[in-house]
Amino acid sequence: MTSLLSPHSALAQKLQSALDSREIRSIRRRLPDPVPASALSSPLTDFTSNDYLSLSSSNHLRSCFLTKLSSAPDILGSGGSRLLVNGQAHANLEERLKNFFDVEAALLFNSGYHANVGFFTSIPQPGDVIVYDEYIHASVLDGMRASRVNPLSLISFKHNSLTSFRLALMEAYNKVHSSEGQHSIFVAVESLYSMDGTFAPLKEMVEVIEEEIVLGGENAYLIVDEAHSTGIYGPNGKGRVAMLGLEHKVFARLHTFGKALAASGAVILTNNLVKDYLINYARSLIYTTSLSYATIISADASFDMLIDGTASQLANRLLSLSKYFTSTFTSTLRNSDIPPSLISLCPHSCLPSSSSDNLTSASPIIPILTPHPRPLSSYLHKNGMNAKPITWPTVPKGKDRVRICLHAGITKEDVDKLIRCVVEWAGDVLMNKDKEMNKKRNGGGWREGGVGVGGAERVFAKGKL
């Protein structure tokens, strides 16, 4: 027996082979270089974190947190699992969230991942069916795969497609309708999808459920992950479910504290029966030390920002910035003639809002699609911007991107610089490709008909870069 792993052992060779395979395919993950968490002390403009409201650098939130911390009876640790030590601060925050969201019950989890895994491994019963969006978060997928639901009863539908959703729901209904109401259908979606910045058509999905399921959807339950919507949308940042007035149509909602709220942890909003069941069966809740008292105090301070209107002001600024980015970038791409095969936005990002004053259609998450996400990310980094490449297996093959996450604390000048640098990078790529093609042909000058990437020579002929 040894604690060392010999490089010649079967295990070491298998592990290394898997890593080498990812290296060859340019999909190997690595931790980024350490950087200051606060935007105030970082040398790079942050276009990658989920700090949408820039609350991590808010003096107002910091002051509120430190004031609460200085008067709190308990600060360090939590003492163990909630089932061993149910801290008063934890119980108080759950009560506050229950009242804030106007729900029957709220249950804290250490993270959104813990919450989704806990819910989907325990609540769906044998014989039930889960219908889910193909882009649903990995935590939901992990929970479903570890659940008691038959793998053949896990039915996906095309992302945000109501037609595909209806067909999946009909398939699910056919699986359970003979049980005389003994089995249920669960529908899992995100209100705002983290990789594409798209919104689930929640209102229309509720209508489809009530149309397709006998008894008005009595045996169908909609679960909405609001991780990326919390603090940004809806009254006082309550999310898109509340924004659409669907609180009483949704069976369970997940809200997280570690993104726009600059804290940590998560909460599931549901009813007393489900809360009681999760306390008894959700292993990701039972068998882990609960959030520390300091973390609970931090989350509590963040909700002060939602209640006093601070978050709403920041959210309006954030979404206005999003509209500015998409409109400016779309116009720039159109005028530069950069081929969509090199740089493009998702189609939904290019659609005009129904109203110039309506910010609810704007998203802080905007993917820049490109087959070369790592070189583009590196170029932006060299120019003082932090925007990370996202590749398979995080996103589908052929959907590589640099994901842009906007924040309330950045400026229009920051956005203009980002757009300018993306266009400059694209120009360099196209010029280098053209030079390589001309060298191969032993010719000089621009080649009529383009370079096989959408007539890239026009970018330079027009002098637009």
GROMACS .gro file of C-alpha atoms in nm:
model
  465
    1MET     CA    1   0.000   0.000   0.000
    2THR     CA    2   0.120   0.349  -0.078
    3SER     CA    3  -0.015   0.701  -0.089
    4LEU     CA    4   0.192   0.769  -0.401
    5LEU     CA    5   0.063   0.714  -0.753
    6SER     CA    6   0.323   0.554  -0.976
    7PRO     CA    7   0.328   0.707  -1.326
    8HIS     CA    8   0.348   0.353  -1.463
    9SER     CA    9   0.040   0.225  -1.278
   10ALA     CA   10  -0.276   0.142  -1.467
   11LEU     CA   11  -0.468   0.418  -1.287
   12ALA     CA   12  -0.210   0.688  -1.358
   13GLN     CA   13  -0.192   0.592  -1.724
   14LYS     CA   14  -0.571   0.601  -1.763
   15LEU     CA   15  -0.598   0.938  -1.590
   16GLN     CA   16  -0.314   1.086  -1.793
   17SER     CA   17  -0.451   0.942  -2.117
   18ALA     CA   18  -0.787   1.109  -2.056
   19LEU     CA   19  -0.619   1.443  -1.983
   20ASP     CA   20  -0.393   1.413  -2.287
   21SER     CA   21  -0.698   1.342  -2.503
   22ARG     CA   22  -0.859   1.663  -2.386
   23GLU     CA   23  -0.534   1.852  -2.439
   24ILE     CA   24  -0.516   1.736  -2.802
   25ARG     CA   25  -0.875   1.841  -2.860
   26SER     CA   26  -0.821   2.178  -2.688
   27ILE     CA   27  -1.090   2.109  -2.428
   28ARG     CA   28  -0.874   2.049  -2.121
   29ARG     CA   29  -0.991   2.254  -1.827
   30ARG     CA   30  -0.751   2.444  -1.604
   31LEU     CA   31  -0.796   2.684  -1.317
   32PRO     CA   32  -0.734   3.038  -1.437
   33ASP     CA   33  -0.453   3.243  -1.290
   34PRO     CA   34  -0.542   3.389  -0.950
   35VAL     CA   35  -0.684   3.740  -0.977
   36PRO     CA   36  -0.838   3.982  -0.726
   37ALA     CA   37  -1.205   3.902  -0.681
   38SER     CA   38  -1.308   4.267  -0.659
   39ALA     CA   39  -1.347   4.467  -0.977
   40LEU     CA   40  -1.196   4.760  -0.790
   41SER     CA   41  -0.858   4.589  -0.747
   42SER     CA   42  -0.841   4.378  -1.062
   43PRO     CA   43  -0.629   4.505  -1.354
   44LEU     CA   44  -0.872   4.342  -1.599
   45THR     CA   45  -1.221   4.454  -1.693
   46ASP     CA   46  -1.448   4.171  -1.580
   47PHE     CA   47  -1.658   4.020  -1.858
   48THR     CA   48  -1.660   3.667  -1.716
   49SER     CA   49  -1.790   3.647  -1.358
   50ASN     CA   50  -2.153   3.617  -1.252
   51ASP     CA   51  -2.129   3.933  -1.041
   52TYR     CA   52  -2.405   4.085  -1.255
   53LEU     CA   53  -2.496   4.371  -1.021
   54SER     CA   54  -2.133   4.443  -0.922
   55LEU     CA   55  -2.236   4.400  -0.559
   56SER     CA   56  -1.905   4.232  -0.474
   57SER     CA   57  -1.744   4.576  -0.496
   58SER     CA   58  -2.035   4.767  -0.341
   59ASN     CA   59  -1.937   4.982  -0.043
   60HIS     CA   60  -2.303   4.992   0.058
   61LEU     CA   61  -2.327   4.612   0.076
   62ARG     CA   62  -1.988   4.583   0.248
   63SER     CA   63  -2.095   4.833   0.514
   64CYS     CA   64  -2.426   4.655   0.565
   65PHE     CA   65  -2.252   4.317   0.597
   66LEU     CA   66  -1.991   4.441   0.845
   67THR     CA   67  -2.257   4.608   1.058
   68LYS     CA   68  -2.457   4.286   1.076
   69LEU     CA   69  -2.141   4.086   1.139
   70SER     CA   70  -2.030   4.308   1.429
   71SER     CA   71  -2.356   4.253   1.615
   72ALA     CA   72  -2.410   3.884   1.532
   73PRO     CA   73  -2.387   3.640   1.827
   74ASP     CA   74  -2.247   3.366   1.600
   75ILE     CA   75  -1.997   3.423   1.319
   76LEU     CA   76  -1.757   3.132   1.271
   77GLY     CA   77  -1.852   2.787   1.144
   78SER     CA   78  -2.200   2.640   1.165
   79GLY     CA   79  -2.149   2.340   1.392
   80GLY     CA   80  -2.237   2.070   1.143
   81SER     CA   81  -2.533   1.950   0.939
   82ARG     CA   82  -2.863   2.135   0.971
   83LEU     CA   83  -3.005   1.816   1.120
   84LEU     CA   84  -2.750   1.834   1.402
   85VAL     CA   85  -2.725   2.210   1.454
   86ASN     CA   86  -3.004   2.429   1.322
   87GLY     CA   87  -2.854   2.774   1.368
   88GLN     CA   88  -3.087   3.055   1.459
   89ALA     CA   89  -2.943   3.267   1.177
   90HIS     CA   90  -3.026   2.991   0.927
   91ALA     CA   91  -3.383   2.960   1.051
   92ASN     CA   92  -3.424   3.339   1.050
   93LEU     CA   93  -3.302   3.368   0.690
   94GLU     CA   94  -3.540   3.093   0.575
   95GLU     CA   95  -3.827   3.274   0.743
   96ARG     CA   96  -3.723   3.600   0.580
   97LEU     CA   97  -3.703   3.438   0.237
   98LYS     CA   98  -4.039   3.269   0.284
   99ASN     CA   99  -4.197   3.608   0.352
  100PHE     CA  100  -3.998   3.794   0.085
  101PHE     CA  101  -4.097   3.551  -0.190
  102ASP     CA  102  -4.445   3.495  -0.041
  103VAL     CA  103  -4.422   3.115  -0.039
  104GLU     CA  104  -4.523   2.844   0.204
  105ALA     CA  105  -4.173   2.717   0.271
  106ALA     CA  106  -3.806   2.792   0.203
  107LEU     CA  107  -3.514   2.555   0.254
  108LEU     CA  108  -3.148   2.658   0.241
  109PHE     CA  109  -2.880   2.457   0.060
  110ASN     CA  110  -2.505   2.511   0.039
  111SER     CA  111  -2.520   2.587  -0.335
  112GLY     CA  112  -2.743   2.568  -0.637
  113TYR     CA  113  -2.572   2.241  -0.728
  114HIS     CA  114  -2.656   2.092  -0.387
  115ALA     CA  115  -3.014   2.213  -0.418
  116ASN     CA  116  -3.080   2.073  -0.766
  117VAL     CA  117  -2.914   1.740  -0.689
  118GLY     CA  118  -3.104   1.714  -0.362
  119PHE     CA  119  -3.439   1.792  -0.520
  120PHE     CA  120  -3.416   1.571  -0.828
  121THR     CA  121  -3.264   1.271  -0.652
  122SER     CA  122  -3.540   1.262  -0.394
  123ILE     CA  123  -3.869   1.422  -0.500
  124PRO     CA  124  -3.948   1.237  -0.828
  125GLN     CA  125  -4.077   0.890  -0.740
  126PRO     CA  126  -4.042   0.553  -0.915
  127GLY     CA  127  -4.271   0.552  -1.219
  128ASP     CA  128  -4.259   0.930  -1.258
  129VAL     CA  129  -4.131   1.109  -1.570
  130ILE     CA  130  -3.901   1.410  -1.597
  131VAL     CA  131  -3.921   1.638  -1.903
  132TYR     CA  132  -3.629   1.877  -1.934
  133ASP     CA  133  -3.476   2.134  -2.166
  134GLU     CA  134  -3.173   1.996  -2.350
  135TYR     CA  135  -2.966   2.288  -2.214
  136ILE     CA  136  -3.061   2.232  -1.850
  137HIS     CA  137  -2.781   2.278  -1.597
  138ALA     CA  138  -2.545   1.991  -1.516
  139SER     CA  139  -2.666   1.985  -1.155
  140VAL     CA  140  -3.018   1.895  -1.271
  141LEU     CA  141  -2.879   1.630  -1.505
  142ASP     CA  142  -2.676   1.479  -1.222
  143GLY     CA  143  -2.979   1.480  -0.994
  144MET     CA  144  -3.200   1.315  -1.255
  145ARG     CA  145  -2.945   1.045  -1.336
  146ALA     CA  146  -2.909   0.958  -0.967
  147SER     CA  147  -3.286   0.960  -0.910
  148ARG     CA  148  -3.526   0.668  -0.890
  149VAL     CA  149  -3.679   0.761  -1.225
  150ASN     CA  150  -3.625   0.508  -1.503
  151PRO     CA  151  -3.363   0.645  -1.748
  152LEU     CA  152  -3.614   0.584  -2.028
  153SER     CA  153  -3.846   0.827  -1.851
  154LEU     CA  154  -3.601   1.116  -1.871
  155ILE     CA  155  -3.725   1.303  -2.178
  156SER     CA  156  -3.548   1.606  -2.322
  157PHE     CA  157  -3.687   1.865  -2.561
  158LYS     CA  158  -3.513   2.107  -2.794
  159HIS     CA  159  -3.400   2.424  -2.626
  160ASN     CA  160  -3.693   2.661  -2.570
  161SER     CA  161  -3.896   2.496  -2.847
  162LEU     CA  162  -4.263   2.490  -2.754
  163THR     CA  163  -4.334   2.242  -3.034
  164SER     CA  164  -4.068   2.004  -2.907
  165PHE     CA  165  -4.182   2.062  -2.551
  166ARG     CA  166  -4.540   1.972  -2.638
  167LEU     CA  167  -4.427   1.649  -2.804
  168ALA     CA  168  -4.210   1.559  -2.503
  169LEU     CA  169  -4.500   1.632  -2.271
  170MET     CA  170  -4.733   1.410  -2.477
  171GLU     CA  171  -4.475   1.131  -2.462
  172ALA     CA  172  -4.452   1.175  -2.086
  173TYR     CA  173  -4.829   1.172  -2.050
  174ASN     CA  174  -4.855   0.849  -2.247
  175LYS     CA  175  -4.611   0.690  -2.003
  176VAL     CA  176  -4.808   0.784  -1.693
  177HIS     CA  177  -5.174   0.816  -1.797
  178SER     CA  178  -5.249   0.447  -1.739
  179SER     CA  179  -5.144   0.475  -1.374
  180GLU     CA  180  -5.475   0.644  -1.283
  181GLY     CA  181  -5.304   0.944  -1.128
  182GLN     CA  182  -5.044   0.746  -0.936
  183HIS     CA  183  -4.747   0.889  -1.125
  184SER     CA  184  -4.634   1.243  -1.193
  185ILE     CA  185  -4.459   1.449  -1.460
  186PHE     CA  186  -4.186   1.694  -1.362
  187VAL     CA  187  -4.074   1.970  -1.599
  188ALA     CA  188  -3.728   2.117  -1.541
  189VAL     CA  189  -3.619   2.448  -1.697
  190GLU     CA  190  -3.405   2.752  -1.622
  191SER     CA  191  -3.560   3.095  -1.638
  192LEU     CA  192  -3.233   3.235  -1.780
  193TYR     CA  193  -2.986   2.991  -1.936
  194SER     CA  194  -2.627   3.048  -1.830
  195MET     CA  195  -2.447   2.966  -2.156
  196ASP     CA  196  -2.681   3.122  -2.415
  197GLY     CA  197  -2.848   3.402  -2.223
  198THR     CA  198  -3.189   3.281  -2.342
  199PHE     CA  199  -3.513   3.297  -2.145
  200ALA     CA  200  -3.746   3.003  -2.100
  201PRO     CA  201  -4.093   3.086  -2.239
  202LEU     CA  202  -4.243   3.018  -1.897
  203LYS     CA  203  -4.588   3.160  -1.956
  204GLU     CA  204  -4.636   2.963  -2.277
  205MET     CA  205  -4.499   2.647  -2.115
  206VAL     CA  206  -4.753   2.671  -1.836
  207GLU     CA  207  -5.027   2.704  -2.098
  208VAL     CA  208  -4.899   2.395  -2.284
  209ILE     CA  209  -4.888   2.193  -1.963
  210GLU     CA  210  -5.244   2.286  -1.875
  211GLU     CA  211  -5.361   2.209  -2.230
  212GLU     CA  212  -5.193   1.871  -2.264
  213ILE     CA  213  -5.226   1.721  -1.918
  214VAL     CA  214  -5.563   1.590  -1.802
  215LEU     CA  215  -5.706   1.762  -1.491
  216GLY     CA  216  -5.541   2.091  -1.587
  217GLY     CA  217  -5.193   1.968  -1.517
  218GLU     CA  218  -5.272   1.844  -1.166
  219ASN     CA  219  -5.009   1.571  -1.195
  220ALA     CA  220  -4.753   1.790  -1.372
  221TYR     CA  221  -4.505   2.000  -1.176
  222LEU     CA  222  -4.291   2.282  -1.312
  223ILE     CA  223  -3.952   2.341  -1.147
  224VAL     CA  224  -3.768   2.659  -1.241
  225ASP     CA  225  -3.401   2.728  -1.174
  226GLU     CA  226  -3.371   3.105  -1.125
  227ALA     CA  227  -2.999   3.107  -1.044
  228HIS     CA  228  -2.909   3.365  -1.311
  229SER     CA  229  -3.230   3.568  -1.276
  230THR     CA  230  -3.217   3.632  -0.901
  231GLY     CA  231  -3.172   3.998  -0.818
  232ILE     CA  232  -3.208   4.114  -1.178
  233TYR     CA  233  -3.567   4.055  -1.289
  234GLY     CA  234  -3.907   4.089  -1.130
  235PRO     CA  235  -4.026   4.303  -0.838
  236ASN     CA  236  -3.734   4.363  -0.601
  237GLY     CA  237  -3.528   4.110  -0.796
  238LYS     CA  238  -3.755   3.815  -0.718
  239GLY     CA  239  -3.690   3.657  -1.058
  240ARG     CA  240  -3.875   3.599  -1.382
  241VAL     CA  241  -4.138   3.369  -1.233
  242ALA     CA  242  -4.255   3.657  -1.014
  243MET     CA  243  -4.211   3.902  -1.302
  244LEU     CA  244  -4.460   3.696  -1.507
  245GLY     CA  245  -4.697   3.642  -1.214
  246LEU     CA  246  -4.653   3.264  -1.225
  247GLU     CA  247  -4.572   3.205  -0.858
  248HIS     CA  248  -4.879   2.989  -0.807
  249LYS     CA  249  -4.815   2.786  -1.122
  250VAL     CA  250  -4.460   2.681  -1.034
  251PHE     CA  251  -4.409   2.386  -0.801
  252ALA     CA  252  -4.057   2.476  -0.689
  253ARG     CA  253  -3.811   2.757  -0.756
  254LEU     CA  254  -3.437   2.762  -0.700
  255HIS     CA  255  -3.266   3.091  -0.617
  256THR     CA  256  -2.894   3.123  -0.558
  257PHE     CA  257  -2.699   3.385  -0.365
  258GLY     CA  258  -2.357   3.348  -0.528
  259LYS     CA  259  -2.415   3.532  -0.856
  260ALA     CA  260  -2.589   3.869  -0.867
  261LEU     CA  261  -2.615   3.879  -0.485
  262ALA     CA  262  -2.238   3.844  -0.421
  263ALA     CA  263  -2.288   3.594  -0.140
  264SER     CA  264  -2.306   3.214  -0.133
  265GLY     CA  265  -2.569   2.944  -0.094
  266ALA     CA  266  -2.912   2.873  -0.237
  267VAL     CA  267  -3.275   2.829  -0.142
  268ILE     CA  268  -3.556   2.611  -0.273
  269LEU     CA  269  -3.899   2.775  -0.253
  270THR     CA  270  -4.182   2.526  -0.231
  271ASN     CA  271  -4.444   2.395   0.014
  272ASN     CA  272  -4.418   2.247   0.363
  273LEU     CA  273  -4.463   1.886   0.252
  274VAL     CA  274  -4.180   1.904  -0.002
  275LYS     CA  275  -3.956   2.083   0.250
  276ASP     CA  276  -4.021   1.814   0.508
  277TYR     CA  277  -3.949   1.541   0.252
  278LEU     CA  278  -3.623   1.707   0.144
  279ILE     CA  279  -3.510   1.732   0.506
  280ASN     CA  280  -3.565   1.358   0.535
  281TYR     CA  281  -3.436   1.237   0.196
  282ALA     CA  282  -3.213   1.499   0.027
  283ARG     CA  283  -2.866   1.358   0.088
  284SER     CA  284  -2.696   1.676  -0.036
  285LEU     CA  285  -2.864   1.854   0.256
  286ILE     CA  286  -2.840   1.583   0.522
  287TYR     CA  287  -2.480   1.472   0.483
  288THR     CA  288  -2.294   1.802   0.462
  289THR     CA  289  -2.197   2.080   0.700
  290SER     CA  290  -2.438   2.370   0.655
  291LEU     CA  291  -2.342   2.721   0.548
  292SER     CA  292  -2.133   2.911   0.801
  293TYR     CA  293  -2.292   3.185   1.009
  294ALA     CA  294  -2.082   3.447   0.828
  295THR     CA  295  -2.214   3.322   0.494
  296ILE     CA  296  -2.573   3.341   0.619
  297ILE     CA  297  -2.513   3.697   0.740
  298SER     CA  298  -2.367   3.786   0.399
  299ALA     CA  299  -2.673   3.651   0.217
  300ASP     CA  300  -2.902   3.836   0.458
  301ALA     CA  301  -2.719   4.161   0.383
  302SER     CA  302  -2.757   4.098   0.010
  303PHE     CA  303  -3.133   4.070   0.047
  304ASP     CA  304  -3.129   4.411   0.216
  305MET     CA  305  -3.003   4.539  -0.122
  306LEU     CA  306  -3.307   4.386  -0.293
  307ILE     CA  307  -3.552   4.531  -0.045
  308ASP     CA  308  -3.410   4.885  -0.028
  309GLY     CA  309  -3.412   4.924  -0.408
  310THR     CA  310  -3.034   4.920  -0.458
  311ALA     CA  311  -3.051   4.603  -0.668
  312SER     CA  312  -3.332   4.737  -0.888
  313GLN     CA  313  -3.130   5.046  -0.979
  314LEU     CA  314  -2.827   4.836  -1.061
  315ALA     CA  315  -3.038   4.590  -1.261
  316ASN     CA  316  -3.180   4.871  -1.475
  317ARG     CA  317  -2.829   4.993  -1.548
  318LEU     CA  318  -2.713   4.639  -1.627
  319LEU     CA  319  -2.997   4.564  -1.870
  320SER     CA  320  -2.963   4.903  -2.039
  321LEU     CA  321  -2.596   4.822  -2.092
  322SER     CA  322  -2.695   4.485  -2.240
  323LYS     CA  323  -2.922   4.652  -2.495
  324TYR     CA  324  -2.644   4.895  -2.583
  325PHE     CA  325  -2.395   4.611  -2.630
  326THR     CA  326  -2.615   4.396  -2.854
  327SER     CA  327  -2.734   4.684  -3.072
  328THR     CA  328  -2.384   4.832  -3.111
  329PHE     CA  329  -2.215   4.498  -3.173
  330THR     CA  330  -2.479   4.384  -3.422
  331SER     CA  331  -2.443   4.708  -3.616
  332THR     CA  332  -2.064   4.686  -3.607
  333LEU     CA  333  -2.061   4.328  -3.737
  334ARG     CA  334  -2.304   4.417  -4.014
  335ASN     CA  335  -2.094   4.710  -4.131
  336SER     CA  336  -1.759   4.532  -4.108
  337ASP     CA  337  -1.861   4.233  -4.323
  338ILE     CA  338  -1.695   3.993  -4.080
  339PRO     CA  339  -1.833   3.651  -4.182
  340PRO     CA  340  -2.069   3.484  -3.932
  341SER     CA  341  -1.851   3.174  -3.958
  342LEU     CA  342  -1.583   3.365  -3.766
  343ILE     CA  343  -1.780   3.592  -3.532
  344SER     CA  344  -2.151   3.608  -3.465
  345LEU     CA  345  -2.408   3.658  -3.195
  346CYS     CA  346  -2.685   3.412  -3.118
  347PRO     CA  347  -2.997   3.499  -3.319
  348HIS     CA  348  -3.193   3.594  -3.008
  349SER     CA  349  -2.930   3.855  -2.918
  350CYS     CA  350  -2.987   4.033  -3.249
  351LEU     CA  351  -3.364   4.064  -3.215
  352PRO     CA  352  -3.494   4.413  -3.136
  353SER     CA  353  -3.690   4.460  -2.815
  354SER     CA  354  -4.064   4.501  -2.840
  355SER     CA  355  -4.028   4.840  -2.673
  356SER     CA  356  -3.736   5.077  -2.632
  357ASP     CA  357  -3.829   5.112  -2.266
  358ASN     CA  358  -3.870   4.741  -2.200
  359LEU     CA  359  -3.561   4.595  -2.036
  360THR     CA  360  -3.708   4.256  -1.947
  361SER     CA  361  -3.598   4.109  -2.281
  362ALA     CA  362  -3.235   4.210  -2.226
  363SER     CA  363  -2.991   3.952  -2.090
  364PRO     CA  364  -2.659   4.007  -1.910
  365ILE     CA  365  -2.525   3.690  -2.075
  366ILE     CA  366  -2.421   3.734  -2.438
  367PRO     CA  367  -2.219   3.461  -2.613
  368ILE     CA  368  -1.987   3.560  -2.897
  369LEU     CA  369  -1.986   3.253  -3.121
  370THR     CA  370  -1.653   3.169  -3.283
  371PRO     CA  371  -1.464   2.854  -3.385
  372HIS     CA  372  -1.155   3.007  -3.218
  373PRO     CA  373  -1.265   3.094  -2.863
  374ARG     CA  374  -0.927   3.051  -2.697
  375PRO     CA  375  -0.729   3.283  -2.930
  376LEU     CA  376  -1.002   3.545  -2.902
  377SER     CA  377  -1.004   3.517  -2.523
  378SER     CA  378  -0.625   3.551  -2.515
  379TYR     CA  379  -0.638   3.860  -2.737
  380LEU     CA  380  -0.893   4.024  -2.509
  381HIS     CA  381  -0.683   3.936  -2.205
  382LYS     CA  382  -0.379   4.104  -2.359
  383ASN     CA  383  -0.593   4.413  -2.404
  384GLY     CA  384  -0.704   4.424  -2.040
  385MET     CA  385  -1.030   4.226  -2.054
  386ASN     CA  386  -1.123   3.901  -1.886
  387ALA     CA  387  -1.365   3.699  -2.102
  388LYS     CA  388  -1.340   3.321  -2.093
  389PRO     CA  389  -1.368   3.067  -2.377
  390ILE     CA  390  -1.645   2.808  -2.348
  391THR     CA  391  -1.614   2.485  -2.546
  392TRP     CA  392  -1.749   2.131  -2.558
  393PRO     CA  393  -1.842   1.951  -2.333
  394THR     CA  394  -1.980   2.257  -2.152
  395VAL     CA  395  -2.163   2.358  -2.472
  396PRO     CA  396  -2.256   2.141  -2.774
  397LYS     CA  397  -1.992   2.070  -3.037
  398GLY     CA  398  -1.982   2.343  -3.299
  399LYS     CA  399  -2.117   2.599  -3.050
  400ASP     CA  400  -1.784   2.725  -2.914
  401ARG     CA  401  -1.790   3.077  -2.783
  402VAL     CA  402  -1.646   3.348  -2.567
  403ARG     CA  403  -1.920   3.414  -2.316
  404ILE     CA  404  -1.966   3.777  -2.222
  405CYS     CA  405  -2.119   3.846  -1.882
  406LEU     CA  406  -2.205   4.210  -1.834
  407HIS     CA  407  -2.207   4.388  -1.499
  408ALA     CA  408  -2.366   4.702  -1.365
  409GLY     CA  409  -2.023   4.841  -1.275
  410ILE     CA  410  -1.875   4.848  -1.624
  411THR     CA  411  -1.916   5.145  -1.857
  412LYS     CA  412  -2.020   5.202  -2.218
  413GLU     CA  413  -1.654   5.284  -2.284
  414ASP     CA  414  -1.562   4.936  -2.156
  415VAL     CA  415  -1.819   4.784  -2.391
  416ASP     CA  416  -1.696   4.991  -2.686
  417LYS     CA  417  -1.341   4.874  -2.621
  418LEU     CA  418  -1.457   4.511  -2.607
  419ILE     CA  419  -1.635   4.542  -2.941
  420ARG     CA  420  -1.340   4.719  -3.099
  421CYS     CA  421  -1.095   4.451  -2.984
  422VAL     CA  422  -1.317   4.166  -3.108
  423VAL     CA  423  -1.335   4.331  -3.451
  424GLU     CA  424  -0.959   4.395  -3.454
  425TRP     CA  425  -0.891   4.032  -3.367
  426ALA     CA  426  -1.124   3.912  -3.642
  427GLY     CA  427  -0.949   4.139  -3.889
  428ASP     CA  428  -0.611   3.994  -3.796
  429VAL     CA  429  -0.742   3.638  -3.837
  430LEU     CA  430  -0.888   3.709  -4.179
  431MET     CA  431  -0.580   3.893  -4.301
  432ASN     CA  432  -0.352   3.611  -4.190
  433LYS     CA  433  -0.574   3.355  -4.361
  434ASP     CA  434  -0.568   3.554  -4.680
  435LYS     CA  435  -0.189   3.584  -4.672
  436GLU     CA  436  -0.155   3.210  -4.620
  437MET     CA  437  -0.387   3.136  -4.912
  438ASN     CA  438  -0.197   3.374  -5.138
  439LYS     CA  439   0.136   3.217  -5.043
  440LYS     CA  440   0.004   2.873  -5.132
  441ARG     CA  441  -0.109   3.005  -5.470
  442ASN     CA  442   0.223   3.190  -5.520
  443GLY     CA  443   0.025   3.501  -5.596
  444GLY     CA  444  -0.001   3.846  -5.449
  445GLY     CA  445  -0.277   4.089  -5.369
  446TRP     CA  446  -0.636   4.010  -5.295
  447ARG     CA  447  -0.784   3.703  -5.454
  448GLU     CA  448  -1.117   3.754  -5.630
  449GLY     CA  449  -1.399   3.559  -5.471
  450GLY     CA  450  -1.270   3.579  -5.115
  451VAL     CA  451  -1.069   3.334  -4.908
  452GLY     CA  452  -1.330   3.070  -4.847
  453VAL     CA  453  -1.461   3.234  -4.531
  454GLY     CA  454  -1.732   3.457  -4.664
  455GLY     CA  455  -1.551   3.720  -4.871
  456ALA     CA  456  -1.330   3.841  -4.587
  457GLU     CA  457  -1.124   4.061  -4.820
  458ARG     CA  458  -1.410   4.311  -4.825
  459VAL     CA  459  -1.340   4.396  -4.459
  460PHE     CA  460  -1.006   4.542  -4.557
  461ALA     CA  461  -1.097   4.671  -4.903
  462LYS     CA  462  -1.363   4.888  -4.742
  463GLY     CA  463  -1.119   5.007  -4.478
  464LYS     CA  464  -1.363   4.927  -4.200
  465LEU     CA  465  -1.117   4.773  -3.960
   0.00000   0.00000   0.00000
